[in-house]
Short mmCIF file of C-alpha atoms in Angstrom, two decimals:
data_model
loop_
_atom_site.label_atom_id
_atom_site.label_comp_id
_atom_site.label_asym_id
_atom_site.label_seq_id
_atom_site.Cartn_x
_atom_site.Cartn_y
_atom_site.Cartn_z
CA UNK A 1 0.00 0.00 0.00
CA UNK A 2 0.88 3.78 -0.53
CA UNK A 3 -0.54 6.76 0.23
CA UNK A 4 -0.52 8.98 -2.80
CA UNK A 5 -2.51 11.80 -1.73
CA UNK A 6 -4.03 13.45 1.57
CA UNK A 7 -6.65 16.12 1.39
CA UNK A 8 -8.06 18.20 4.58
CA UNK A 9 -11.69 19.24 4.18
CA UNK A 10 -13.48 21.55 7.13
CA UNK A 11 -16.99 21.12 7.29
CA UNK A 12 -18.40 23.15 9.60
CA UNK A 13 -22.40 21.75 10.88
CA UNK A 14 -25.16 23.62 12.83
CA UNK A 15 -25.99 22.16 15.84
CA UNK A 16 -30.05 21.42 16.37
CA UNK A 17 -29.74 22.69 19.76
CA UNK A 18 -26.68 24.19 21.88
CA UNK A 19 -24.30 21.88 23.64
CA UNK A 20 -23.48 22.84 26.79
CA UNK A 21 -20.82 21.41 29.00
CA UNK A 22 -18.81 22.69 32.21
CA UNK A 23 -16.06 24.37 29.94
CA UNK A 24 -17.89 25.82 26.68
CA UNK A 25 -21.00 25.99 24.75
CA UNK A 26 -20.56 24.97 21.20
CA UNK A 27 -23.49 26.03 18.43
CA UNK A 28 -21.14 24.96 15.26
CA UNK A 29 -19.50 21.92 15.28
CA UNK A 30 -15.89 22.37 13.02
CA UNK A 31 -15.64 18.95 11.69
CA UNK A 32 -11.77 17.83 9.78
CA UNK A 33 -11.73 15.35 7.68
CA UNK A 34 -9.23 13.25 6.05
CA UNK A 35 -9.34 11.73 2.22
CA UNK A 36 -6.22 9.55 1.28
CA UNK A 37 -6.01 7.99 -2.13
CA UNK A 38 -4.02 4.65 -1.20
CA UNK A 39 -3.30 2.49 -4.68
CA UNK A 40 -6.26 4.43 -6.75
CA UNK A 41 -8.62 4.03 -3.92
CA UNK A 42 -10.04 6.51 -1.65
CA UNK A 43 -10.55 6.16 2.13
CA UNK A 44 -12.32 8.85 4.57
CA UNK A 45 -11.43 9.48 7.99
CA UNK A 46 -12.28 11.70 10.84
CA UNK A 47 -10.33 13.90 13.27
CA UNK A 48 -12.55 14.65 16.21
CA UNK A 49 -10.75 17.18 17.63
CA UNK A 50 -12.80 19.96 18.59
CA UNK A 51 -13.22 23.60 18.31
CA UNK A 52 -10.97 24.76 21.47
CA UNK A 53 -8.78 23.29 23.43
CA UNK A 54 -11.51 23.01 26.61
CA UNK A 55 -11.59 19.23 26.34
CA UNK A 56 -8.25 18.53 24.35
CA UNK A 57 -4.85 20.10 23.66
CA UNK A 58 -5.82 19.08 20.25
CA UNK A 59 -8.10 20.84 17.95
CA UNK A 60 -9.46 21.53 14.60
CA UNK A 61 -6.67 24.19 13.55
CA UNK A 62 -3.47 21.99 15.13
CA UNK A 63 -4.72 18.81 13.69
CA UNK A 64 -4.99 20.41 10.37
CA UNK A 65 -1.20 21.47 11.06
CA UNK A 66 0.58 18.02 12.09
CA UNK A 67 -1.57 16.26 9.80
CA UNK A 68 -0.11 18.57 7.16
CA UNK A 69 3.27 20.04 8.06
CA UNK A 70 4.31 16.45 9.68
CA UNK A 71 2.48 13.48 9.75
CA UNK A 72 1.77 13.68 5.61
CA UNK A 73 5.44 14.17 4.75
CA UNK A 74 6.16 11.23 7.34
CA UNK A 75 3.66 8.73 5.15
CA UNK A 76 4.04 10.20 1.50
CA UNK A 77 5.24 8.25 -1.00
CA UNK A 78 6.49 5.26 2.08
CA UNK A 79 5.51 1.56 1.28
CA UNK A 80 3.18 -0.57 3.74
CA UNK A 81 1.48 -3.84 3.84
CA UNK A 82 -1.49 -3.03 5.71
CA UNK A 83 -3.17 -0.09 7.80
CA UNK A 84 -2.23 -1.51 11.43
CA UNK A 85 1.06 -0.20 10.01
CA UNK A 86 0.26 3.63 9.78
CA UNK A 87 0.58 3.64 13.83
CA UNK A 88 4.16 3.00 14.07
CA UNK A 89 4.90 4.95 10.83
CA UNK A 90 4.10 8.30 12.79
CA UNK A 91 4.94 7.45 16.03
CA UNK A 92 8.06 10.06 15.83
CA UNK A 93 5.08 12.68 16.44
CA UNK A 94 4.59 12.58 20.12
CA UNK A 95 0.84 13.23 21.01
CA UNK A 96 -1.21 14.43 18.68
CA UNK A 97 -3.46 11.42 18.55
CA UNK A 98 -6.75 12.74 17.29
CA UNK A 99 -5.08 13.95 13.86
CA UNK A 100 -3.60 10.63 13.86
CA UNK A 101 -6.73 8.65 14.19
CA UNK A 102 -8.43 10.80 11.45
CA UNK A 103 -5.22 10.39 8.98
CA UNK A 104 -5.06 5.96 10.15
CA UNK A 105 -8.88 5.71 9.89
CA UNK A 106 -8.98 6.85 6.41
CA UNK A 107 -6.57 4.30 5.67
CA UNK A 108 -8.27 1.65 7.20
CA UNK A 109 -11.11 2.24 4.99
CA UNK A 110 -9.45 2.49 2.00
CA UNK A 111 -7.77 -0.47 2.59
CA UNK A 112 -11.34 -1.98 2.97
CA UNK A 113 -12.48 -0.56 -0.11
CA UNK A 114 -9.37 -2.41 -1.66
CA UNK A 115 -10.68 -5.65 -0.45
CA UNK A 116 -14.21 -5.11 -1.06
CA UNK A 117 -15.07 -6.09 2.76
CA UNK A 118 -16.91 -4.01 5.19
CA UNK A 119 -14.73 -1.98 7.72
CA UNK A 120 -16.40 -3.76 10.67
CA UNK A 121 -15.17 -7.07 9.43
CA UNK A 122 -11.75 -5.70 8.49
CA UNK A 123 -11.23 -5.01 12.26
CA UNK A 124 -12.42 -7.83 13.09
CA UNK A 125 -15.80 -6.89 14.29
CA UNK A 126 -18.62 -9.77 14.58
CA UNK A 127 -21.85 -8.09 15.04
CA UNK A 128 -24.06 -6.46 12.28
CA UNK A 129 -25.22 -3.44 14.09
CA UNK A 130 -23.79 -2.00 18.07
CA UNK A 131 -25.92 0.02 20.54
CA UNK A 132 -25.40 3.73 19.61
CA UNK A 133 -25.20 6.42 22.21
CA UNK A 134 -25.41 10.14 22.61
CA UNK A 135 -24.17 13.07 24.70
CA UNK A 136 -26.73 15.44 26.43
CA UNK A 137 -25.10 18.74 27.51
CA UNK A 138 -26.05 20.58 30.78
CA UNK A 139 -29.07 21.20 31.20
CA UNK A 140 -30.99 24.93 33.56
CA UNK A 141 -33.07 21.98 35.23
CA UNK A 142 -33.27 18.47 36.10
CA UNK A 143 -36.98 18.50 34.56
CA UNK A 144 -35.53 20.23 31.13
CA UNK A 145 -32.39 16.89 31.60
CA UNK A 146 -35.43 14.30 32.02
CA UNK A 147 -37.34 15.62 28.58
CA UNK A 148 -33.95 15.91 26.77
CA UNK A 149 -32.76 12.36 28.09
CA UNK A 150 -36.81 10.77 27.11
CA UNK A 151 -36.29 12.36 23.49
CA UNK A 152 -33.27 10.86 23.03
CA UNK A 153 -34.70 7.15 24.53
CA UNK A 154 -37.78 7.82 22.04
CA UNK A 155 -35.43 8.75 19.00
CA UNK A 156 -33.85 4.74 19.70
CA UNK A 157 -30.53 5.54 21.17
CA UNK A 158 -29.55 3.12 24.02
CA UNK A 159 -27.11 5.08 25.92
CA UNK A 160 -27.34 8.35 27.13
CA UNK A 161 -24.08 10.18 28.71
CA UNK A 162 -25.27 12.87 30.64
CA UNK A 163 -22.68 16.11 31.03
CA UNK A 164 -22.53 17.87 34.61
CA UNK A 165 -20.84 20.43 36.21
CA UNK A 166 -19.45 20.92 39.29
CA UNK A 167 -21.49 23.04 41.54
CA UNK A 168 -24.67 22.50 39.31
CA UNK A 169 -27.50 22.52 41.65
CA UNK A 170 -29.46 20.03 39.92
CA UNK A 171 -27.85 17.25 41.52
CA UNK A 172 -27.88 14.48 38.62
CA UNK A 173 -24.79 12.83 40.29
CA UNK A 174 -26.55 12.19 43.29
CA UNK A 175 -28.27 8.31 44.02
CA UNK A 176 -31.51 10.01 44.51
CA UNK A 177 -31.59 12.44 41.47
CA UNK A 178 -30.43 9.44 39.58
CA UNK A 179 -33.62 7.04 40.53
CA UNK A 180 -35.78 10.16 39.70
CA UNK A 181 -34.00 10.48 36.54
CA UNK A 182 -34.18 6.46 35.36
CA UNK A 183 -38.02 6.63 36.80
CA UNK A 184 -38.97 9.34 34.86
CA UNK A 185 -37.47 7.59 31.74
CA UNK A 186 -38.96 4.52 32.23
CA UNK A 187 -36.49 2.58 33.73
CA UNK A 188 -34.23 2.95 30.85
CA UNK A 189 -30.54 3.11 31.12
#
């Protein structure tokens, strides 16, 4: 395999609703992704690094950096066997890991492109579809976190991670707040 081109694309996507956590509240998601053509294929990949570094050294303007200024001229042009190689072959940039993941997971799916096999299975996955989850951001109220958590139980995701703050008043972390919480919903986790 060789990597014989890299292209950065920002997308930038309207949130539906604010997310709110004990650092920021983000309205626009920046989103960086990666294209490499490996052998005449293409592969996409993701960098998830956010907006400001709140949750992560990392974000959207350094990743575009080291993936650019370092990691491609580390990969261009170099001969592999696989993508489980991509790891080692920028592991002379210390940290940095989010703009690595985006750069190795468009590899990996090229390289399952190449074979005509599913990512999952490339991995070695065995199941056909996983439980999906979603983040709810800080809520004024714990009645406003019950209705956001219920839309998200009605909308069919199975796990809900619930952002808090410290000194919040609405006491989510607490035993009691929690059984109100998982009553009101049901009983669903």
């Amino acid at each position: 395999m060789r990597i014989e081109q890299l292209t950065l694309r920002e997308l930038h996507m309207n949130l539906v609703a604010p997310f709110q956590t004990s650092m920021e509240t983000t309205t626009v998601r920046r989103i960086l992704l990666t294209e490499v053509a490996v052998d005449g294929v293409v592969g996409w990949g993701e960098c998830v690094a956010g907006e400001t570094p709140s949750y992560s050294p990392e974000t959207a303007d350094t990743a575009w950096h080291i993936l650019r200024d370092h990691l491609w001229p580390l990969l261009k042009g170099k001969q592999f066997a696989a993508a489980s190689e991509v790891w080692d072959l920028v592991a002379s940039v210390r940290g940095h890991n989010m703009a690595k993941g985006g750069l190795e997971a468009a590899v990996w799916d090229a390289e399952a492109r190449q074979r005509n096999i599913s990512l999952a299975k490339l991995i070695g996955g065995v199941r056909e579809e996983i439980a999906s989850g979603v983040s709810v951001g800080i809520k004024a109220s714990l009645e406003e976190l019950v209705q956001a958590v219920k839309a998200e139980l009605e909308a069919g995701y199975q796990r809900i991670k619930i952002k808090n703050q410290t000194g919040l008043r609405l006491g989510t972390g607490s035993p009691a707040a929690q059984r109100i919480l998982i009553h009101q919903t049901d009983g669903r986790r």
